[in-house]
Tab-separated table of C-alpha atoms in Angstrom:
chain	number	residue	atom	x	y	z
D	692	MET	CA	17.734	-42.573	23.330
D	693	ARG	CA	15.596	-40.426	21.507
D	694	ARG	CA	16.835	-36.654	21.461
D	695	THR	CA	15.303	-33.843	22.708
D	696	VAL	CA	14.629	-31.237	19.978
D	697	TRP	CA	13.866	-27.573	21.312
D	698	ILE	CA	11.867	-24.883	19.270
D	699	LEU	CA	12.634	-21.351	20.270
D	700	PRO	CA	9.794	-19.321	19.752
D	701	SER	CA	10.030	-16.662	16.710
D	702	PRO	CA	11.761	-13.441	18.064
D	703	LYS	CA	9.620	-10.485	18.505
D	704	VAL	CA	9.897	-7.567	16.437
D	705	LYS	CA	11.316	-4.593	18.643
D	706	PRO	CA	10.584	-1.118	17.770
D	707	ALA	CA	12.532	1.741	19.055
D	708	ALA	CA	10.949	3.296	22.589
D	709	ARG	CA	11.584	7.092	21.785
D	710	PHE	CA	9.460	6.680	18.657
D	711	SER	CA	5.953	6.030	18.563
D	712	VAL	CA	4.170	2.468	17.318
D	713	ALA	CA	0.686	3.520	17.125
D	714	ASP	CA	-0.024	6.655	15.283
D	715	LEU	CA	0.222	8.021	11.858
D	716	GLU	CA	3.868	8.579	11.797
D	717	ALA	CA	4.209	4.808	12.713
D	718	ASN	CA	1.630	3.739	10.151
D	719	GLU	CA	3.309	5.798	7.504
D	720	ILE	CA	6.929	4.597	8.038
D	721	ALA	CA	5.677	0.769	8.416
D	722	LEU	CA	5.514	1.335	4.701
D	723	GLY	CA	9.233	0.820	4.636
D	724	PHE	CA	9.435	-2.252	7.092
D	725	LEU	CA	10.650	-4.530	4.895
D	726	GLN	CA	13.395	-2.794	3.660
D	727	ILE	CA	14.484	-1.458	6.773
D	728	SER	CA	14.057	-4.894	8.135
D	729	ALA	CA	16.739	-6.026	4.931
D	730	LEU	CA	19.304	-4.026	5.250
D	731	PRO	CA	19.029	-3.819	8.665
D	732	SER	CA	19.096	-0.064	9.639
D	733	GLY	CA	17.530	0.263	12.954
D	734	PRO	CA	14.343	-0.434	14.608
D	735	TRP	CA	11.421	-0.266	11.573
D	736	ASN	CA	9.511	2.638	13.447
D	737	ASP	CA	12.954	4.909	13.549
D	738	PRO	CA	13.337	7.268	11.170
D	739	THR	CA	16.983	8.042	11.723
D	740	ALA	CA	18.322	4.501	10.846
D	741	SER	CA	19.854	4.959	14.151
D	742	SER	CA	21.883	0.880	13.643
D	743	LEU	CA	23.727	2.020	10.582
D	744	THR	CA	27.769	1.825	11.441
D	745	ASP	CA	29.951	3.993	9.752
D	746	ALA	CA	31.021	1.551	7.093
D	747	GLU	CA	27.429	1.074	6.400
D	748	LYS	CA	26.489	4.351	5.949
D	749	GLN	CA	29.467	4.534	3.613
D	750	MET	CA	28.224	1.432	1.770
D	751	VAL	CA	24.828	2.790	1.261
D	752	ALA	CA	26.140	6.293	-0.054
D	753	GLU	CA	28.367	4.263	-2.398
D	754	GLN	CA	25.925	1.455	-3.599
D	755	TRP	CA	22.932	4.256	-4.111
D	756	GLY	CA	24.896	7.040	-5.352
D	757	VAL	CA	23.473	9.560	-2.659
D	758	HIS	CA	26.776	11.549	-1.619
D	759	SER	CA	25.034	14.801	-1.108
D	760	ARG	CA	21.547	15.988	-0.348
D	761	ALA	CA	21.045	16.506	-4.054
D	762	ASP	CA	21.758	12.761	-4.979
D	763	TRP	CA	19.541	11.606	-1.812
D	764	LEU	CA	16.445	13.714	-2.878
D	765	GLY	CA	17.130	12.405	-6.733
D	766	MET	CA	17.128	8.839	-5.235
D	767	ILE	CA	13.732	9.425	-3.606
D	768	GLU	CA	12.188	10.954	-6.844
D	769	HIS	CA	13.455	8.227	-8.818
D	770	LEU	CA	12.169	5.217	-6.528
D	771	THR	CA	8.824	7.137	-6.207
D	772	THR	CA	8.192	7.767	-10.357
D	773	VAL	CA	10.050	5.428	-12.381
D	774	ARG	CA	9.952	2.875	-9.909
D	775	ARG	CA	12.128	0.400	-11.979
D	776	ARG	CA	9.190	-0.197	-13.939
D	777	ARG	CA	9.540	-2.166	-17.481
D	778	HIS	CA	6.632	-1.395	-19.957
D	779	ALA	CA	6.085	-4.975	-20.747
D	780	TRP	CA	5.395	-5.993	-17.220
D	781	MET	CA	3.191	-3.487	-16.665
D	782	ALA	CA	0.953	-3.848	-19.277
D	783	HIS	CA	0.688	-7.789	-18.638
D	784	LEU	CA	-0.261	-7.200	-15.118
D	785	ALA	CA	-3.018	-4.105	-16.242
D	786	ALA	CA	-4.456	-6.772	-18.513
D	787	ARG	CA	-4.600	-9.344	-15.480
D	788	ASN	CA	-5.896	-6.472	-13.336
D	789	GLN	CA	-9.124	-5.703	-16.130
D	790	ARG	CA	-9.749	-9.341	-16.379
D	791	ALA	CA	-10.023	-9.537	-12.397
D	792	ILE	CA	-12.421	-6.675	-12.207
D	793	THR	CA	-14.750	-8.606	-15.026
D	794	LEU	CA	-14.585	-11.766	-13.526
D	795	GLY	CA	-14.749	-10.556	-9.974
D	796	ARG	CA	-12.213	-13.087	-9.164
D	797	VAL	CA	-8.466	-13.650	-9.970
D	798	PRO	CA	-7.707	-14.583	-13.362
D	799	ARG	CA	-6.609	-18.294	-13.968
D	800	SER	CA	-3.590	-18.365	-16.409
D	801	ALA	CA	-5.310	-18.848	-19.567
D	802	GLU	CA	-7.572	-16.415	-18.704
D	803	TRP	CA	-4.606	-13.827	-18.017
D	804	LEU	CA	-3.061	-14.843	-21.161
D	805	ALA	CA	-6.077	-14.532	-23.421
D	806	ALA	CA	-6.306	-10.792	-21.924
D	807	ILE	CA	-2.940	-9.981	-22.914
D	808	ALA	CA	-3.657	-11.080	-26.533
D	809	ALA	CA	-6.810	-9.465	-26.423
D	810	GLU	CA	-4.153	-5.842	-25.572
D	811	GLY	CA	-2.462	-6.931	-28.642
D	812	GLY	CA	0.109	-8.767	-26.835
D	813	ASP	CA	2.000	-12.129	-27.833
D	814	GLU	CA	0.790	-15.071	-25.769
D	815	ARG	CA	3.947	-16.805	-26.068
D	816	ASN	CA	6.193	-14.024	-25.109
D	817	ALA	CA	4.037	-13.482	-22.260
D	818	ARG	CA	4.098	-16.914	-20.937
D	819	PRO	CA	7.131	-16.621	-19.025
D	820	PHE	CA	6.125	-13.611	-17.362
D	821	VAL	CA	3.072	-15.146	-16.296
D	822	THR	CA	4.111	-18.361	-14.605
D	823	GLY	CA	6.750	-16.466	-12.863
D	824	ILE	CA	4.592	-14.022	-11.171
D	825	GLU	CA	1.970	-16.969	-10.258
D	826	GLN	CA	4.944	-19.266	-8.898
D	827	ILE	CA	6.122	-16.366	-7.076
D	828	GLU	CA	2.382	-15.568	-5.927
D	829	ARG	CA	2.389	-19.618	-4.543
D	830	GLU	CA	5.882	-19.532	-2.885
D	831	ILE	CA	4.970	-16.036	-0.775
D	832	ARG	CA	1.348	-17.596	0.052
D	833	THR	CA	3.048	-20.943	1.430
D	834	HIS	CA	5.999	-18.998	3.052
D	835	VAL	CA	3.588	-16.353	4.688
D	836	GLY	CA	0.771	-18.538	5.351
D	837	SER	CA	-2.843	-17.885	3.467
D	838	GLU	CA	-4.486	-16.683	6.257
D	839	ILE	CA	-2.185	-13.243	5.368
D	840	VAL	CA	-1.805	-13.736	1.714
D	841	THR	CA	-5.551	-14.845	1.286
D	842	PRO	CA	-6.574	-16.396	-1.977
D	843	GLU	CA	-8.439	-13.264	-3.749
D	844	LEU	CA	-5.268	-11.661	-3.299
D	845	PHE	CA	-2.698	-11.097	-6.385
D	846	VAL	CA	0.058	-9.302	-7.811
D	847	ARG	CA	-1.458	-6.231	-9.815
D	848	THR	CA	1.716	-3.945	-9.361
D	849	LEU	CA	5.380	-4.170	-8.698
D	850	ASP	CA	5.960	-1.062	-7.464
D	851	GLY	CA	5.725	-1.979	-3.510
D	852	TYR	CA	9.609	-2.896	-3.939
D	853	ALA	CA	10.637	0.262	-5.314
D	854	LEU	CA	7.950	2.668	-2.671
D	855	GLY	CA	9.468	0.568	0.552
D	856	GLN	CA	12.896	1.466	-0.247
D	857	ALA	CA	11.732	4.732	-1.026
D	858	VAL	CA	10.464	5.083	2.542
D	859	ALA	CA	13.949	2.981	3.837
D	860	MET	CA	16.074	5.713	1.617
D	861	VAL	CA	14.314	9.148	3.761
D	862	THR	CA	15.346	7.467	7.093
D	863	TRP	CA	19.032	6.521	5.424
D	864	GLY	CA	19.280	10.189	4.653
D	865	VAL	CA	19.023	11.346	7.919
D	866	ALA	CA	21.877	8.691	9.029
D	867	LEU	CA	23.771	10.345	6.479
D	868	GLY	CA	23.026	13.966	7.441
D	869	HIS	CA	20.948	14.656	4.676
D	870	ALA	CA	17.866	16.221	6.388
D	871	ASP	CA	16.678	16.067	9.913
D	872	ILE	CA	13.660	14.223	11.334
D	873	ALA	CA	11.116	16.862	10.735
D	874	GLU	CA	11.799	16.940	7.031
D	875	ALA	CA	11.976	13.104	6.853
D	876	ARG	CA	8.721	12.663	8.172
D	877	ARG	CA	6.880	15.120	5.445
D	878	ILE	CA	8.888	13.279	2.727
D	879	ILE	CA	7.505	9.923	3.999
D	880	HIS	CA	4.073	11.251	4.267
D	881	ARG	CA	4.029	12.284	0.360
D	882	ILE	CA	5.123	9.061	-0.398
D	883	ASN	CA	2.558	7.605	1.499
D	884	VAL	CA	0.062	9.742	0.259
D	885	ASP	CA	1.033	8.433	-3.594
D	886	ALA	CA	1.846	4.913	-2.858
D	887	ARG	CA	-1.568	3.835	-0.951
D	888	PRO	CA	-4.214	4.069	-3.190
D	889	SER	CA	-2.265	1.500	-5.612
D	890	PHE	CA	-2.631	-1.152	-2.749
D	891	VAL	CA	-5.766	-2.658	-0.597
D	892	SER	CA	-4.100	-3.675	2.552
D	893	TRP	CA	-0.390	-3.998	4.123
D	894	ALA	CA	-0.510	-8.177	2.866
D	895	ASP	CA	-1.278	-6.679	-0.700
D	896	PHE	CA	1.606	-4.001	-0.323
D	897	GLY	CA	3.899	-6.937	1.120
D	898	LEU	CA	3.143	-9.271	-1.895
D	899	SER	CA	3.794	-6.529	-4.327
D	900	TYR	CA	7.123	-5.595	-2.492
D	901	LEU	CA	8.310	-9.361	-2.313
D	902	ALA	CA	7.349	-10.162	-6.249
D	903	GLY	CA	9.021	-6.701	-7.261
D	904	ARG	CA	12.356	-7.734	-5.640
D	905	VAL	CA	12.223	-11.128	-7.011
D	906	MET	CA	11.546	-9.926	-10.709
D	907	HIS	CA	13.862	-7.290	-10.393
D	908	TRP	CA	17.029	-9.057	-9.175
D	909	SER	CA	15.810	-12.185	-11.515
D	910	ASP	CA	15.462	-10.228	-14.266
D	911	GLY	CA	12.309	-11.740	-14.788
D	912	ALA	CA	13.732	-15.383	-14.684
D	913	VAL	CA	12.438	-17.124	-11.903
D	914	ASP	CA	12.365	-20.610	-10.612
D	915	ASP	CA	13.083	-22.137	-7.506
D	916	GLU	CA	16.537	-20.748	-6.860
D	917	SER	CA	15.790	-17.426	-7.909
D	918	PHE	CA	13.213	-17.304	-5.253
D	919	ALA	CA	14.908	-18.757	-2.231
D	920	LYS	CA	17.798	-16.294	-2.998
D	921	PHE	CA	15.693	-13.016	-3.739
D	922	GLY	CA	12.270	-14.029	-1.957
D	923	ASP	CA	13.978	-14.592	1.349
D	924	GLY	CA	11.972	-11.108	2.744
D	925	TRP	CA	9.178	-13.768	3.258
D	926	SER	CA	10.718	-14.214	6.941
D	927	ASP	CA	10.102	-10.200	7.837
D	928	PHE	CA	7.080	-10.243	6.030
D	929	LYS	CA	5.479	-12.995	7.934
D	930	ALA	CA	7.024	-10.902	11.243
D	931	ALA	CA	5.435	-7.970	10.033
D	932	ALA	CA	2.112	-9.431	9.955
D	933	SER	CA	2.391	-11.108	12.966
D	934	ALA	CA	0.189	-9.679	16.030
D	935	LYS	CA	1.772	-12.282	18.431
D	936	ARG	CA	5.246	-10.853	17.391
D	937	GLY	CA	4.462	-7.437	17.578
D	938	GLY	CA	4.205	-6.753	14.013
D	939	PRO	CA	3.068	-3.485	12.838
D	940	TRP	CA	1.242	-4.731	9.824
D	941	ALA	CA	-0.847	-6.594	12.295
D	942	THR	CA	-2.131	-3.207	14.360
D	943	LEU	CA	-1.774	-0.370	12.044
D	944	PRO	CA	-4.795	0.165	10.094
D	945	TRP	CA	-5.118	0.209	6.362
D	946	PRO	CA	-6.040	2.172	4.711
D	947	ALA	CA	-4.468	4.858	7.022
D	948	ALA	CA	-5.771	8.835	7.193
D	949	VAL	CA	-3.143	9.712	4.511
D	950	GLU	CA	-5.082	9.680	0.938
D	951	ILE	CA	-5.026	13.080	0.811
D	952	PRO	CA	-3.913	15.062	-2.264
D	953	SER	CA	-0.359	16.082	-2.322
D	954	PRO	CA	0.597	19.141	-4.252
D	955	HIS	CA	4.166	19.101	-3.388
D	956	ARG	CA	7.078	17.054	-5.424
D	957	ILE	CA	9.673	15.449	-2.931
D	958	GLY	CA	12.432	17.805	-1.631
């Protein structure tokens, strides 16, 4: 007798009813969707991280070293500037970006390596990085779907990871008592002002976030095991980009009306 297998529909993304899902504030906090979902600390549109338990608040404070308001502001500043960057990785991606502009398409592996060499880099040393980034792109495109991570998208920066963390950190700070909602909104806005010009779409940002996460935690040693361990956020990426599941990235516009100069530093 053949057993019947029931396939349950994927769960809907549930926002907080008391906060908007369609205005500019929603658009800006959605930049932190993947990190907010990863903890998880509450609905994606909730700037108060209301789902954090007392134990989880303590964990956040310990893991991130944000025991005071000054610590918290300093961590946001760190995530939005230093961004866990490595000079060699940035140089390799910059060479690819420039070659893509010249070619009008995504460079092939050999073309990317040649571009690195033309900039004075060592092809042999760069090869594991190039191979790793291209594997991450293939894995994410396979898991999330090529209709979302379209063929012309490629990892141009790894900054998305720390920027998404920065937005989440703002909401965690509200939960920890370091700020109120109004200040959190202002800081999230400034993060968006600085971040948005580096990306062309939600999918571009999501690709950068996941690639940055895998590269950071694997220390650049990318293989099937490291992607399975550190690239598991692909399911949240797919949910964020799904209109059927109520994902905010599927409905909120990119670009948003946030790309205006900001003379103010965070805090």
